[in-house]
mmCIF file of C-alpha atoms in Angstrom:
data_model
loop_
_atom_site.group_PDB
_atom_site.id
_atom_site.type_symbol
_atom_site.label_atom_id
_atom_site.label_comp_id
_atom_site.label_asym_id
_atom_site.label_seq_id
_atom_site.Cartn_x
_atom_site.Cartn_y
_atom_site.Cartn_z
ATOM 1 C CA UNK A 459 -15.300 21.896 -14.368
ATOM 2 C CA UNK A 460 -12.392 20.723 -12.232
ATOM 3 C CA UNK A 461 -9.483 23.052 -11.551
ATOM 4 C CA UNK A 462 -6.411 22.419 -13.673
ATOM 5 C CA UNK A 463 -3.494 20.642 -12.048
ATOM 6 C CA UNK A 464 -0.029 20.107 -13.446
ATOM 7 C CA UNK A 465 -0.312 18.035 -16.651
ATOM 8 C CA UNK A 466 -0.454 14.331 -15.881
ATOM 9 C CA UNK A 467 -0.786 14.839 -12.129
ATOM 10 C CA UNK A 468 -3.703 13.982 -9.812
ATOM 11 C CA UNK A 469 -2.082 14.368 -6.371
ATOM 12 C CA UNK A 470 0.695 16.819 -5.520
ATOM 13 C CA UNK A 471 2.729 17.391 -2.366
ATOM 14 C CA UNK A 472 4.881 20.491 -2.749
ATOM 15 C CA UNK A 473 7.576 20.823 -0.074
ATOM 16 C CA UNK A 474 5.022 19.815 2.570
ATOM 17 C CA UNK A 475 5.811 19.977 6.276
ATOM 18 C CA UNK A 476 3.738 19.437 9.396
ATOM 19 C CA UNK A 477 4.741 20.408 12.932
ATOM 20 C CA UNK A 478 2.703 19.398 15.957
ATOM 21 C CA UNK A 479 2.877 21.811 18.875
ATOM 22 C CA UNK A 480 1.913 21.041 22.461
ATOM 23 C CA UNK A 481 0.337 23.480 24.889
ATOM 24 C CA UNK A 482 2.532 26.559 25.427
ATOM 25 C CA UNK A 483 3.421 25.560 28.987
ATOM 26 C CA UNK A 484 5.061 22.374 27.695
ATOM 27 C CA UNK A 485 6.890 24.061 24.834
ATOM 28 C CA UNK A 486 7.324 20.879 22.787
ATOM 29 C CA UNK A 487 7.181 20.490 19.036
ATOM 30 C CA UNK A 488 7.309 17.435 16.794
ATOM 31 C CA UNK A 489 8.187 17.684 13.122
ATOM 32 C CA UNK A 490 6.056 14.819 11.792
ATOM 33 C CA UNK A 491 6.508 15.556 8.076
ATOM 34 C CA UNK A 492 9.367 17.572 6.628
ATOM 35 C CA UNK A 493 9.804 18.902 3.093
ATOM 36 C CA UNK A 494 8.005 16.177 1.163
ATOM 37 C CA UNK A 495 7.586 16.747 -2.552
ATOM 38 C CA UNK A 496 6.023 14.103 -4.777
ATOM 39 C CA UNK A 497 3.286 13.699 -7.364
ATOM 40 C CA UNK A 498 0.944 10.872 -8.326
ATOM 41 C CA UNK A 499 -0.241 10.519 -11.897
ATOM 42 C CA UNK A 500 -3.604 9.383 -13.273
ATOM 43 C CA UNK A 501 -3.758 5.631 -13.729
ATOM 44 C CA UNK A 502 -1.061 5.085 -11.096
ATOM 45 C CA UNK A 503 -1.122 2.849 -8.034
ATOM 46 C CA UNK A 504 1.252 4.533 -5.612
ATOM 47 C CA UNK A 505 2.490 3.029 -2.358
ATOM 48 C CA UNK A 506 3.759 4.532 0.883
ATOM 49 C CA UNK A 507 6.039 2.472 3.120
ATOM 50 C CA UNK A 508 7.843 3.316 6.319
ATOM 51 C CA UNK A 509 8.378 2.164 9.903
ATOM 52 C CA UNK A 510 5.986 3.096 12.694
ATOM 53 C CA UNK A 511 6.146 6.815 13.413
ATOM 54 C CA UNK A 512 7.644 7.612 10.019
ATOM 55 C CA UNK A 513 4.917 10.110 9.127
ATOM 56 C CA UNK A 514 2.644 8.005 6.900
ATOM 57 C CA UNK A 515 -0.544 8.714 8.849
ATOM 58 C CA UNK A 516 0.177 12.440 8.961
ATOM 59 C CA UNK A 517 0.802 12.448 5.219
ATOM 60 C CA UNK A 518 -2.565 10.763 4.587
ATOM 61 C CA UNK A 519 -4.342 13.190 6.924
ATOM 62 C CA UNK A 520 -2.813 16.083 5.001
ATOM 63 C CA UNK A 521 -3.886 14.543 1.699
ATOM 64 C CA UNK A 522 -7.477 14.165 2.894
ATOM 65 C CA UNK A 523 -7.584 17.647 4.396
ATOM 66 C CA UNK A 524 -8.043 16.406 7.963
ATOM 67 C CA UNK A 525 -4.908 18.425 8.797
ATOM 68 C CA UNK A 526 -3.480 21.594 7.294
ATOM 69 C CA UNK A 527 0.238 21.646 6.456
ATOM 70 C CA UNK A 528 2.478 23.890 8.538
ATOM 71 C CA UNK A 529 4.256 24.749 5.315
ATOM 72 C CA UNK A 530 4.104 23.735 1.679
ATOM 73 C CA UNK A 531 1.017 22.834 -0.297
ATOM 74 C CA UNK A 532 -1.156 19.786 -1.020
ATOM 75 C CA UNK A 533 -3.387 19.629 -4.105
ATOM 76 C CA UNK A 534 -5.752 17.095 -5.663
ATOM 77 C CA UNK A 535 -6.446 17.946 -9.296
ATOM 78 C CA UNK A 536 -5.316 21.461 -8.513
ATOM 79 C CA UNK A 537 -7.706 21.948 -5.589
ATOM 80 C CA UNK A 538 -7.191 21.991 -1.809
ATOM 81 C CA UNK A 539 -7.973 18.490 -0.468
ATOM 82 C CA UNK A 540 -11.181 19.293 1.413
ATOM 83 C CA UNK A 541 -12.526 21.331 -1.474
ATOM 84 C CA UNK A 542 -11.852 18.458 -3.858
ATOM 85 C CA UNK A 543 -13.309 15.806 -1.501
ATOM 86 C CA UNK A 544 -16.501 17.787 -0.909
ATOM 87 C CA UNK A 545 -16.969 18.367 -4.636
ATOM 88 C CA UNK A 546 -15.983 14.961 -6.019
ATOM 89 C CA UNK A 547 -15.564 12.484 -3.160
ATOM 90 C CA UNK A 548 -12.614 10.286 -2.210
ATOM 91 C CA UNK A 549 -12.735 6.550 -1.604
ATOM 92 C CA UNK A 550 -11.034 6.202 1.787
ATOM 93 C CA UNK A 551 -10.257 3.270 4.068
ATOM 94 C CA UNK A 552 -8.803 4.268 7.426
ATOM 95 C CA UNK A 553 -6.320 2.078 9.255
ATOM 96 C CA UNK A 554 -8.719 1.593 12.163
ATOM 97 C CA UNK A 555 -12.398 1.016 11.419
ATOM 98 C CA UNK A 556 -14.858 2.263 14.035
ATOM 99 C CA UNK A 557 -18.379 1.268 12.995
ATOM 100 C CA UNK A 558 -21.261 1.266 15.512
ATOM 101 C CA UNK A 559 -21.574 -2.386 16.585
ATOM 102 C CA UNK A 560 -25.381 -2.486 16.386
ATOM 103 C CA UNK A 561 -25.484 -1.538 12.711
ATOM 104 C CA UNK A 562 -25.869 -4.343 10.216
ATOM 105 C CA UNK A 563 -23.435 -4.749 7.327
ATOM 106 C CA UNK A 564 -26.030 -3.566 4.822
ATOM 107 C CA UNK A 565 -27.246 -0.778 7.091
ATOM 108 C CA UNK A 566 -23.713 0.517 7.568
ATOM 109 C CA UNK A 567 -23.069 0.581 3.816
ATOM 110 C CA UNK A 568 -26.342 2.419 3.161
ATOM 111 C CA UNK A 569 -25.419 5.056 5.745
ATOM 112 C CA UNK A 570 -21.940 5.456 4.255
ATOM 113 C CA UNK A 571 -23.484 5.765 0.805
ATOM 114 C CA UNK A 572 -25.654 8.642 2.030
ATOM 115 C CA UNK A 573 -22.632 10.339 3.605
ATOM 116 C CA UNK A 574 -20.749 9.886 0.335
ATOM 117 C CA UNK A 575 -23.449 11.798 -1.507
ATOM 118 C CA UNK A 576 -24.562 8.899 -3.675
ATOM 119 C CA UNK A 577 -27.998 9.711 -5.157
ATOM 120 C CA UNK A 578 -30.816 7.920 -3.339
ATOM 121 C CA UNK A 579 -31.913 6.020 -6.418
ATOM 122 C CA UNK A 580 -28.405 4.570 -6.831
ATOM 123 C CA UNK A 581 -27.678 3.595 -3.234
ATOM 124 C CA UNK A 582 -29.149 0.082 -3.460
ATOM 125 C CA UNK A 583 -27.185 -0.802 -6.613
ATOM 126 C CA UNK A 584 -23.928 0.607 -5.196
ATOM 127 C CA UNK A 585 -24.392 -1.336 -1.951
ATOM 128 C CA UNK A 586 -25.243 -4.549 -3.827
ATOM 129 C CA UNK A 587 -22.125 -4.195 -5.985
ATOM 130 C CA UNK A 588 -19.872 -3.549 -2.966
ATOM 131 C CA UNK A 589 -21.342 -6.480 -1.017
ATOM 132 C CA UNK A 590 -20.851 -8.782 -3.989
ATOM 133 C CA UNK A 591 -17.299 -7.607 -4.717
ATOM 134 C CA UNK A 592 -16.149 -8.093 -1.108
ATOM 135 C CA UNK A 593 -17.903 -11.426 -0.568
ATOM 136 C CA UNK A 594 -20.259 -10.097 2.105
ATOM 137 C CA UNK A 595 -23.537 -11.438 0.707
ATOM 138 C CA UNK A 596 -23.994 -13.975 3.528
ATOM 139 C CA UNK A 597 -23.072 -11.336 6.110
ATOM 140 C CA UNK A 598 -25.220 -8.434 4.904
ATOM 141 C CA UNK A 599 -27.839 -8.905 7.644
ATOM 142 C CA UNK A 600 -25.335 -9.532 10.437
ATOM 143 C CA UNK A 601 -24.582 -6.877 13.016
ATOM 144 C CA UNK A 602 -21.121 -5.374 12.906
ATOM 145 C CA UNK A 603 -20.338 -6.733 16.365
ATOM 146 C CA UNK A 604 -20.820 -10.270 15.024
ATOM 147 C CA UNK A 605 -18.308 -9.890 12.212
ATOM 148 C CA UNK A 606 -14.856 -11.427 12.386
ATOM 149 C CA UNK A 607 -11.817 -9.194 12.065
ATOM 150 C CA UNK A 608 -11.377 -10.169 8.430
ATOM 151 C CA UNK A 609 -15.033 -9.585 7.555
ATOM 152 C CA UNK A 610 -14.930 -6.208 9.303
ATOM 153 C CA UNK A 611 -11.931 -5.265 7.171
ATOM 154 C CA UNK A 612 -13.814 -6.338 4.059
ATOM 155 C CA UNK A 613 -16.715 -4.146 5.167
ATOM 156 C CA UNK A 614 -14.279 -1.255 5.422
ATOM 157 C CA UNK A 615 -13.042 -1.933 1.905
ATOM 158 C CA UNK A 616 -16.621 -2.167 0.664
ATOM 159 C CA UNK A 617 -17.464 1.294 2.010
ATOM 160 C CA UNK A 618 -14.299 2.723 0.423
ATOM 161 C CA UNK A 619 -15.331 1.319 -2.954
ATOM 162 C CA UNK A 620 -18.924 2.583 -2.773
ATOM 163 C CA UNK A 621 -17.889 5.694 -4.685
ATOM 164 C CA UNK A 622 -17.324 3.798 -7.892
ATOM 165 C CA UNK A 623 -16.833 7.015 -9.884
ATOM 166 C CA UNK A 624 -14.197 8.498 -7.548
ATOM 167 C CA UNK A 625 -10.910 9.437 -9.207
ATOM 168 C CA UNK A 626 -8.938 9.141 -5.957
ATOM 169 C CA UNK A 627 -8.765 6.180 -3.581
ATOM 170 C CA UNK A 628 -6.711 6.236 -0.380
ATOM 171 C CA UNK A 629 -6.332 2.864 1.355
ATOM 172 C CA UNK A 630 -4.510 2.699 4.682
ATOM 173 C CA UNK A 631 -3.352 -0.837 5.621
ATOM 174 C CA UNK A 632 -6.072 -2.356 3.408
ATOM 175 C CA UNK A 633 -5.192 -6.029 3.976
ATOM 176 C CA UNK A 634 -4.840 -5.804 7.752
ATOM 177 C CA UNK A 635 -6.725 -8.783 9.176
ATOM 178 C CA UNK A 636 -7.437 -10.427 5.815
ATOM 179 C CA UNK A 637 -6.670 -14.101 5.320
ATOM 180 C CA UNK A 638 -4.357 -15.167 2.448
ATOM 181 C CA UNK A 639 -7.299 -15.821 0.121
ATOM 182 C CA UNK A 640 -8.703 -12.321 0.529
ATOM 183 C CA UNK A 641 -5.279 -10.741 0.485
ATOM 184 C CA UNK A 642 -4.865 -12.247 -2.975
ATOM 185 C CA UNK A 643 -8.407 -11.221 -3.919
ATOM 186 C CA UNK A 644 -7.616 -7.652 -2.849
ATOM 187 C CA UNK A 645 -4.921 -7.519 -5.522
ATOM 188 C CA UNK A 646 -7.535 -8.463 -8.107
ATOM 189 C CA UNK A 647 -9.869 -5.760 -6.786
ATOM 190 C CA UNK A 648 -7.173 -3.087 -7.115
ATOM 191 C CA UNK A 649 -6.565 -4.142 -10.709
ATOM 192 C CA UNK A 650 -10.324 -4.042 -11.340
ATOM 193 C CA UNK A 651 -10.765 -0.488 -10.045
ATOM 194 C CA UNK A 652 -7.594 0.875 -11.662
ATOM 195 C CA UNK A 653 -8.512 3.161 -14.562
ATOM 196 C CA UNK A 654 -6.466 5.576 -16.702
ATOM 197 C CA UNK A 655 -7.926 8.626 -14.937
ATOM 198 C CA UNK A 656 -7.803 7.315 -11.343
ATOM 199 C CA UNK A 657 -5.044 7.563 -8.737
ATOM 200 C CA UNK A 658 -4.866 4.914 -6.010
ATOM 201 C CA UNK A 659 -2.677 5.430 -2.947
ATOM 202 C CA UNK A 660 -1.938 2.481 -0.650
ATOM 203 C CA UNK A 661 -0.108 2.770 2.677
ATOM 204 C CA UNK A 662 1.056 -0.549 4.061
ATOM 205 C CA UNK A 663 3.661 -2.261 6.205
ATOM 206 C CA UNK A 664 3.439 -5.239 3.855
ATOM 207 C CA UNK A 665 6.284 -4.621 1.408
ATOM 208 C CA UNK A 666 5.462 -7.679 -0.676
ATOM 209 C CA UNK A 667 1.924 -6.372 -1.127
ATOM 210 C CA UNK A 668 3.215 -2.980 -2.266
ATOM 211 C CA UNK A 669 5.664 -4.593 -4.677
ATOM 212 C CA UNK A 670 2.884 -6.698 -6.189
ATOM 213 C CA UNK A 671 0.420 -3.824 -6.575
ATOM 214 C CA UNK A 672 2.229 -0.538 -7.052
ATOM 215 C CA UNK A 673 3.868 1.275 -9.927
ATOM 216 C CA UNK A 674 5.984 3.313 -7.516
ATOM 217 C CA UNK A 675 6.554 3.240 -3.756
ATOM 218 C CA UNK A 676 7.676 6.147 -1.578
ATOM 219 C CA UNK A 677 9.777 5.149 1.427
ATOM 220 C CA UNK A 678 9.239 7.557 4.323
ATOM 221 C CA UNK A 679 11.354 7.728 7.473
ATOM 222 C CA UNK A 680 11.623 10.369 10.205
ATOM 223 C CA UNK A 681 9.062 12.461 8.365
ATOM 224 C CA UNK A 682 11.160 12.734 5.220
ATOM 225 C CA UNK A 683 10.919 11.213 1.780
ATOM 226 C CA UNK A 684 13.943 8.934 1.590
ATOM 227 C CA UNK A 685 13.433 7.298 -1.783
ATOM 228 C CA UNK A 686 10.816 6.673 -4.492
ATOM 229 C CA UNK A 687 11.187 3.182 -5.935
ATOM 230 C CA UNK A 688 9.986 2.486 -9.467
ATOM 231 C CA UNK A 689 8.519 -1.007 -9.264
ATOM 232 C CA UNK A 690 7.932 -1.269 -13.013
ATOM 233 C CA UNK A 691 11.382 -0.074 -14.090
ATOM 234 C CA UNK A 692 14.501 -2.161 -14.699
ATOM 235 C CA UNK A 693 15.952 -4.009 -11.726
ATOM 236 C CA UNK A 694 18.590 -2.109 -9.798
ATOM 237 C CA UNK A 695 22.153 -3.360 -9.826
ATOM 238 C CA UNK A 696 22.685 -4.048 -6.147
ATOM 239 C CA UNK A 697 23.587 -7.037 -3.980
ATOM 240 C CA UNK A 698 20.695 -9.483 -3.758
ATOM 241 C CA UNK A 699 20.324 -12.572 -1.602
ATOM 242 C CA UNK A 700 18.920 -15.896 -2.792
ATOM 243 C CA UNK A 701 18.416 -19.346 -1.321
ATOM 244 C CA UNK A 702 19.577 -22.259 -3.477
ATOM 245 C CA UNK A 703 17.889 -25.599 -2.782
ATOM 246 C CA UNK A 704 20.019 -28.392 -4.208
ATOM 247 C CA UNK A 705 18.971 -31.901 -5.209
ATOM 248 C CA UNK A 706 22.594 -32.908 -5.688
ATOM 249 C CA UNK A 707 26.003 -31.281 -5.939
ATOM 250 C CA UNK A 708 25.589 -29.022 -2.920
ATOM 251 C CA UNK A 709 29.316 -29.361 -2.192
ATOM 252 C CA UNK A 710 29.987 -27.359 -5.376
ATOM 253 C CA UNK A 711 28.086 -24.243 -4.265
ATOM 254 C CA UNK A 712 30.851 -22.624 -2.138
ATOM 255 C CA UNK A 713 33.361 -22.928 -4.990
ATOM 256 C CA UNK A 714 30.979 -21.199 -7.430
ATOM 257 C CA UNK A 715 29.447 -18.551 -5.155
ATOM 258 C CA UNK A 716 32.034 -16.945 -2.869
ATOM 259 C CA UNK A 717 30.720 -16.487 0.651
ATOM 260 C CA UNK A 718 27.840 -18.955 0.256
ATOM 261 C CA UNK A 719 26.417 -19.910 3.655
ATOM 262 C CA UNK A 720 24.898 -23.318 4.337
ATOM 263 C CA UNK A 721 21.439 -22.947 5.907
ATOM 264 C CA UNK A 722 20.470 -26.593 6.096
ATOM 265 C CA UNK A 723 20.637 -29.875 4.219
ATOM 266 C CA UNK A 724 20.895 -29.008 0.530
ATOM 267 C CA UNK A 725 20.297 -25.272 1.100
ATOM 268 C CA UNK A 726 22.690 -22.355 0.699
ATOM 269 C CA UNK A 727 22.242 -18.624 1.010
ATOM 270 C CA UNK A 728 24.155 -16.707 -1.654
ATOM 271 C CA UNK A 729 24.638 -12.996 -2.385
ATOM 272 C CA UNK A 730 25.097 -11.742 -5.959
ATOM 273 C CA UNK A 731 25.608 -8.248 -7.374
ATOM 274 C CA UNK A 732 23.285 -8.739 -10.349
ATOM 275 C CA UNK A 733 21.168 -11.312 -12.135
ATOM 276 C CA UNK A 734 23.948 -11.984 -14.652
ATOM 277 C CA UNK A 735 26.188 -13.176 -11.838
ATOM 278 C CA UNK A 736 23.369 -15.398 -10.532
ATOM 279 C CA UNK A 737 22.719 -16.976 -13.927
ATOM 280 C CA UNK A 738 26.408 -17.545 -14.692
ATOM 281 C CA UNK A 739 26.849 -19.265 -11.343
ATOM 282 C CA UNK A 740 23.816 -21.493 -11.856
ATOM 283 C CA UNK A 741 25.043 -22.399 -15.363
ATOM 284 C CA UNK A 742 28.419 -23.296 -13.855
ATOM 285 C CA UNK A 743 26.776 -25.530 -11.251
ATOM 286 C CA UNK A 744 24.678 -27.313 -13.861
ATOM 287 C CA UNK A 745 27.666 -27.811 -16.156
ATOM 288 C CA UNK A 746 29.431 -29.591 -13.285
ATOM 289 C CA UNK A 747 26.517 -31.995 -12.864
ATOM 290 C CA UNK A 748 24.699 -30.330 -9.954
ATOM 291 C CA UNK A 749 20.873 -30.361 -9.834
ATOM 292 C CA UNK A 750 18.795 -27.481 -8.422
ATOM 293 C CA UNK A 751 15.319 -27.785 -6.916
ATOM 294 C CA UNK A 752 14.699 -24.034 -6.591
ATOM 295 C CA UNK A 753 16.212 -20.556 -6.520
ATOM 296 C CA UNK A 754 14.290 -18.235 -4.186
ATOM 297 C CA UNK A 755 14.889 -14.550 -3.379
ATOM 298 C CA UNK A 756 15.312 -14.155 0.369
ATOM 299 C CA UNK A 757 13.880 -10.645 0.171
ATOM 300 C CA UNK A 758 11.999 -8.646 -2.436
ATOM 301 C CA UNK A 759 13.687 -5.798 -4.297
ATOM 302 C CA UNK A 760 11.479 -3.334 -2.406
ATOM 303 C CA UNK A 761 12.422 -4.917 0.921
ATOM 304 C CA UNK A 762 16.070 -4.669 -0.071
ATOM 305 C CA UNK A 763 15.754 -0.949 -0.787
ATOM 306 C CA UNK A 764 13.689 -0.413 2.352
ATOM 307 C CA UNK A 765 16.495 -1.947 4.413
ATOM 308 C CA UNK A 766 19.073 0.201 2.634
ATOM 309 C CA UNK A 767 17.145 3.340 3.596
ATOM 310 C CA UNK A 768 15.662 2.489 6.990
ATOM 311 C CA UNK A 769 17.979 -0.217 8.270
ATOM 312 C CA UNK A 770 17.236 -3.680 9.579
#
């Protein structure tokens, strides 16, 4: 029986900090993570965003038990991370895949299945399912060194998904190297593996990807939790930028949207404080005889909040 966690919580960070210390003769310390408290619920896809050096990798290492926190506590279903991982397994994709180049795709997955503790009689079916899901059927006999960057990334995803009964998945930069087709397919895969009792954590620099996939996104900077953005909640009332592409009546845009900036023939960049202001302005343009081709956000709501917290 699994240890009890807080009700409705799979992953918990409780005032977690991590300090790296150099050799005594250098006397240097780096506070990589500082006072982070957050929880991830069952059934949730949770994202982590932040600039390089923000502390994302350290946070993941703490979650997986590769590192011990200098202070605070990390728990998965009420257990220390390594204890939980050894007992139940965690589906994990690291940011950098290092697979022996002479292994074949199928051979690598079979080895990872053994390491994951999958019963011998189930290894073949788990490998077949992973190969099929990640489109690696034609590459299963190829050596790793012959795989393209995108196919290698798909192999990494396949090994992470081998543990089909895992309740925790941690995916670090999962679409790195994938082409647009497989980036889109990855979104389908996440929706396929999402279950009411499973927590999925995704760390990515791709804010659009996180907005598409996640229920909530934590923005980390300088080792601290700056903001948790609810991607499924109501839109925030904050200035938003849009590009208006006009078929006709472009000369009317500056009189309707104060501060509109012309970006090219028939195109204006506008800033509004809420969607009501946007819709009233568009209605005004149409009532005056203007015709619009498109209205496009110039940045996602997550990108907007990321810039508010981290800067340009």
